[in-house]
């Protein structure tokens, strides 16, 4: 583990907000355990272990029913820890993998059988080396027939350059953490306006409204400065939003959130029971468990 690595909160509080029945934590990770699932040689950070069993304990503690486990960059394109979590979840976890162009159709089908329903393309420069767009387009073309979608992670200032690539993808496109807006800038300003335009003009684009703890400059426990951004998206696109804890919170500096308090942030961005049900149940179920709809 990196010397300045902040481990996840050891005893998260019980949230005051009761999530609706069947709620899905649609963005979380597993790390290792390293002794069983070594981290990738090309990784940019070495985290603490954060196992599937610890994730499932947190799920139950917070009142969630299911997880969507997203491949983190510290595991590169080795999805074994992710797949292990899915197959031991009793059908209560689905996943988003990272694959290279060398992935075989047999491997893709095996991941599908385990519960993988998407691939993640990461454009955050501190996390990954550059992959040519044509390689990513090729991967997207291969996973589209499986009914999978593409999850993209990028920072707001890079959206203009990424726009043409994102809008050319043949699948649903799920954006992590609202495209990481700079929340010191106005919610009505051009930078966030461009992200809203992406959602408005492209009905296949979804947004996770997660990670106030990552985006906030005003800080915990209320993350006030992030609320207007997330609330704006939830109210404008109630059928294309997802939320997740982001446990175990990779690369946070300064503070580690109490996951119970993160759940208590939810009714501030989804202010009615209907919006809460769409965000936490209907939307993730439609995307990850469509056969149950
Ligand atoms: C997140 C955010 C981060 C890390 C990763 O895959 C990853 O390593 O996604 C980050 O450092 O901002 O969603 O987990």
XYZ file of C-alpha atoms and ligand atoms in Angstrom:
307
model
C 0.000 0.000 0.000
C 1.298 3.496 -0.839
C 2.671 5.291 2.255
C 0.107 8.103 1.971
C -2.799 5.778 1.160
C -5.963 6.451 3.177
C -7.748 3.200 4.057
C -11.539 3.120 3.977
C -13.544 4.120 7.059
C -13.361 1.231 9.575
C -16.770 1.824 11.203
C -19.164 3.727 8.928
C -22.228 5.096 10.689
C -25.727 3.768 10.113
C -27.318 6.195 7.641
C -30.329 8.212 8.790
C -31.700 8.019 5.233
C -33.327 4.674 4.478
C -32.640 3.747 0.869
C -35.654 2.279 -0.984
C -36.059 -1.503 -1.056
C -33.879 -3.106 -3.721
C -31.369 -0.218 -3.866
C -28.182 -0.728 -5.896
C -24.762 0.697 -5.014
C -23.830 1.194 -8.675
C -20.198 2.239 -8.300
C -17.807 0.456 -5.972
C -14.600 -1.522 -6.258
C -12.730 -4.494 -4.853
C -8.957 -4.328 -4.338
C -7.246 -7.701 -4.126
C -6.688 -9.107 -1.593
C -3.234 -8.687 -3.077
C -2.029 -12.122 -1.910
C -4.811 -13.746 -3.964
C -5.259 -11.191 -6.753
C -2.002 -9.263 -7.302
C -2.200 -5.678 -8.518
C -1.237 -4.902 -12.123
C 2.404 -4.047 -12.859
C 1.332 -0.936 -14.830
C -0.763 0.475 -11.925
C -0.352 4.100 -10.851
C -1.140 3.440 -7.185
C -1.058 0.561 -4.715
C -4.151 0.559 -2.490
C -5.039 -1.249 0.719
C -6.808 -4.577 0.322
C -10.593 -4.185 0.100
C -12.208 -7.571 -0.326
C -15.561 -8.708 -1.666
C -16.567 -9.868 1.810
C -15.903 -6.407 3.243
C -17.893 -4.906 0.362
C -20.859 -7.184 1.039
C -20.787 -6.325 4.766
C -20.900 -2.628 3.851
C -23.774 -3.251 1.397
C -25.862 -4.805 4.149
C -24.870 -2.204 6.748
C -25.949 0.688 4.495
C -29.221 -1.016 3.520
C -28.383 -1.700 -0.129
C -29.429 -4.926 -1.877
C -26.968 -5.092 -4.749
C -23.632 -3.808 -6.053
C -22.161 -2.873 -9.383
C -18.444 -3.529 -9.026
C -16.307 -1.422 -11.346
C -12.821 -2.536 -12.351
C -10.280 -0.169 -10.805
C -7.089 0.780 -12.624
C -4.851 -0.841 -9.981
C -5.961 -4.210 -11.403
C -5.387 -3.153 -15.039
C -7.104 -5.566 -17.438
C -6.857 -8.485 -14.998
C -10.503 -8.841 -13.988
C -10.094 -11.887 -11.714
C -10.823 -10.080 -8.428
C -13.897 -8.479 -9.990
C -15.193 -11.749 -11.428
C -14.541 -13.516 -8.115
C -16.701 -10.908 -6.355
C -19.507 -11.357 -8.886
C -19.601 -15.144 -8.746
C -19.652 -15.113 -4.938
C -22.430 -12.524 -4.686
C -25.370 -14.912 -5.133
C -26.498 -12.867 -8.109
C -26.444 -9.631 -6.133
C -23.488 -8.055 -7.953
C -22.853 -7.207 -11.567
C -19.679 -5.746 -12.975
C -17.872 -3.423 -15.336
C -14.550 -4.790 -16.598
C -11.457 -3.349 -18.282
C -10.246 -5.254 -21.318
C -7.547 -4.879 -23.939
C -7.954 -5.487 -27.663
C -6.421 -8.948 -27.128
C -9.434 -10.152 -25.116
C -10.980 -13.222 -26.755
C -14.654 -13.827 -27.444
C -14.481 -16.834 -25.119
C -13.196 -14.569 -22.319
C -15.922 -12.011 -22.993
C -18.603 -14.704 -22.860
C -17.177 -16.070 -19.602
C -17.241 -12.585 -18.084
C -20.820 -12.158 -19.252
C -21.786 -15.435 -17.561
C -20.188 -14.144 -14.332
C -22.239 -10.937 -14.488
C -20.114 -8.387 -16.342
C -22.297 -5.962 -18.294
C -19.914 -3.228 -19.385
C -16.357 -2.115 -20.057
C -14.684 0.943 -18.600
C -12.580 3.393 -20.620
C -10.509 5.624 -18.369
C -9.188 8.967 -19.635
C -7.926 10.367 -16.322
C -4.241 10.935 -17.029
C -3.012 10.344 -13.467
C -4.629 6.864 -13.540
C -3.804 5.329 -16.910
C -1.501 5.425 -19.914
C -2.973 6.596 -23.206
C -4.870 4.070 -25.344
C -5.520 5.015 -28.990
C -9.178 5.785 -29.737
C -9.297 3.208 -32.534
C -8.427 0.464 -30.040
C -11.250 1.604 -27.743
C -13.651 1.837 -30.697
C -12.736 -1.703 -31.670
C -13.429 -2.943 -28.116
C -16.750 -1.082 -28.038
C -17.730 -2.745 -31.305
C -16.944 -6.161 -29.846
C -18.889 -5.744 -26.596
C -21.958 -4.074 -28.151
C -23.461 -7.377 -29.403
C -23.375 -8.704 -25.823
C -25.709 -5.877 -24.801
C -22.958 -4.318 -22.689
C -22.367 -0.590 -22.288
C -19.268 1.605 -21.981
C -18.428 3.439 -18.749
C -16.192 6.471 -19.250
C -14.152 8.332 -16.657
C -12.708 11.727 -17.557
C -12.279 15.244 -16.196
C -14.491 18.133 -17.305
C -11.750 20.066 -19.069
C -11.182 17.116 -21.423
C -14.784 16.745 -22.598
C -14.434 18.986 -25.703
C -11.639 16.765 -27.009
C -13.488 13.546 -26.139
C -16.918 14.623 -27.424
C -16.671 13.112 -30.919
C -15.415 9.807 -29.572
C -18.116 9.536 -26.911
C -20.907 10.436 -29.317
C -19.699 7.853 -31.840
C -19.941 4.920 -29.419
C -22.488 2.256 -30.443
C -23.690 1.468 -26.896
C -25.116 3.221 -23.876
C -22.391 5.418 -22.373
C -22.273 5.855 -18.586
C -20.214 8.774 -17.301
C -18.502 8.378 -13.935
C -18.959 11.094 -11.317
C -20.740 13.657 -13.569
C -17.637 13.996 -15.720
C -15.773 15.435 -12.735
C -16.974 19.058 -12.855
C -14.918 21.797 -11.254
C -17.519 22.742 -8.643
C -15.798 26.096 -8.030
C -17.170 27.080 -11.438
C -20.847 28.031 -11.815
C -23.424 25.320 -12.347
C -24.833 27.520 -15.137
C -21.408 28.098 -16.683
C -20.080 26.803 -20.009
C -18.104 23.864 -18.641
C -20.979 22.134 -16.846
C -23.273 23.375 -19.629
C -21.328 21.252 -22.103
C -21.878 18.158 -19.979
C -25.608 18.904 -19.711
C -25.659 19.314 -23.495
C -24.060 15.876 -23.917
C -26.863 14.336 -21.846
C -29.566 16.419 -23.548
C -28.510 15.670 -27.111
C -27.556 12.016 -26.626
C -30.232 9.867 -25.004
C -27.808 6.930 -24.771
C -25.624 8.874 -22.304
C -26.138 8.322 -18.559
C -24.427 9.949 -15.572
C -23.355 8.701 -12.183
C -24.039 11.465 -9.678
C -21.607 9.957 -7.200
C -18.449 11.165 -5.484
C -19.228 14.443 -3.710
C -16.265 13.580 -1.488
C -13.980 13.630 -4.529
C -15.352 16.777 -6.150
C -16.066 18.974 -3.138
C -13.890 21.905 -2.191
C -16.108 22.861 0.766
C -15.625 19.345 2.142
C -17.336 16.959 4.530
C -19.735 16.191 5.989
C -22.258 17.990 3.770
C -20.366 18.589 0.502
C -22.643 21.602 -0.085
C -20.846 22.830 -3.183
C -21.509 19.576 -5.113
C -25.247 19.432 -4.379
C -26.398 21.892 -7.107
C -24.534 19.954 -9.811
C -25.871 16.525 -8.864
C -29.397 17.799 -8.187
C -29.480 19.503 -11.582
C -28.653 16.249 -13.381
C -31.024 14.119 -11.296
C -33.930 16.469 -12.017
C -33.192 16.958 -15.725
C -32.450 13.296 -16.534
C -34.171 11.249 -13.814
C -34.177 8.076 -15.908
C -30.461 8.114 -16.762
C -28.748 8.634 -13.422
C -26.973 6.174 -11.141
C -25.329 6.497 -7.752
C -22.635 4.555 -5.916
C -20.570 4.832 -2.771
C -17.222 4.543 -4.623
C -16.080 2.393 -1.699
C -13.166 1.908 -0.879
C -12.564 5.421 -2.217
C -9.279 5.202 -4.124
C -6.828 8.081 -4.096
C -8.587 10.341 -1.644
C -6.297 12.820 0.016
C -7.163 14.749 3.142
C -10.232 12.901 4.380
C -11.905 9.526 4.117
C -15.690 9.709 4.060
C -17.983 7.919 6.458
C -20.050 5.841 4.003
C -23.151 6.240 6.172
C -22.884 10.015 5.794
C -22.492 9.620 2.033
C -25.855 7.833 1.986
C -27.319 10.727 3.956
C -26.264 13.026 1.098
C -28.701 11.224 -1.248
C -31.991 12.957 -0.304
C -30.326 16.324 -0.939
C -29.715 15.499 -4.606
C -32.804 13.314 -5.177
C -35.412 15.159 -3.181
C -38.553 13.080 -3.758
C -39.235 9.383 -3.153
C -39.842 8.975 -6.891
C -36.464 10.461 -7.837
C -34.801 8.345 -5.147
C -36.423 5.162 -6.463
C -35.359 5.895 -10.037
C -31.788 6.747 -9.020
C -31.238 3.841 -6.665
C -33.495 1.072 -7.973
C -35.217 1.484 -11.367
C -32.278 2.855 -13.372
C -29.538 0.479 -12.179
C -31.922 -2.479 -12.457
C -32.765 -1.512 -16.061
C -29.094 -1.291 -16.978
C -27.633 -4.217 -15.010
C -30.512 -6.639 -14.349
C -32.780 -5.993 -17.365
C -34.106 -9.542 -17.237
C -35.808 -8.718 -13.914
C -37.757 -5.782 -15.345
C -13.057 6.041 -8.837
C -12.076 7.094 -8.943
C -10.726 6.990 -9.027
C -10.002 5.801 -9.321
C -10.373 4.849 -10.181
O -10.053 2.922 -11.389
C -9.539 3.697 -10.609
O -8.404 3.598 -10.180
O -11.551 4.893 -10.750
C -9.924 8.195 -8.865
O -8.748 8.106 -8.489
O -10.457 9.315 -9.102
O -14.112 6.094 -9.421
O -12.792 5.052 -8.187
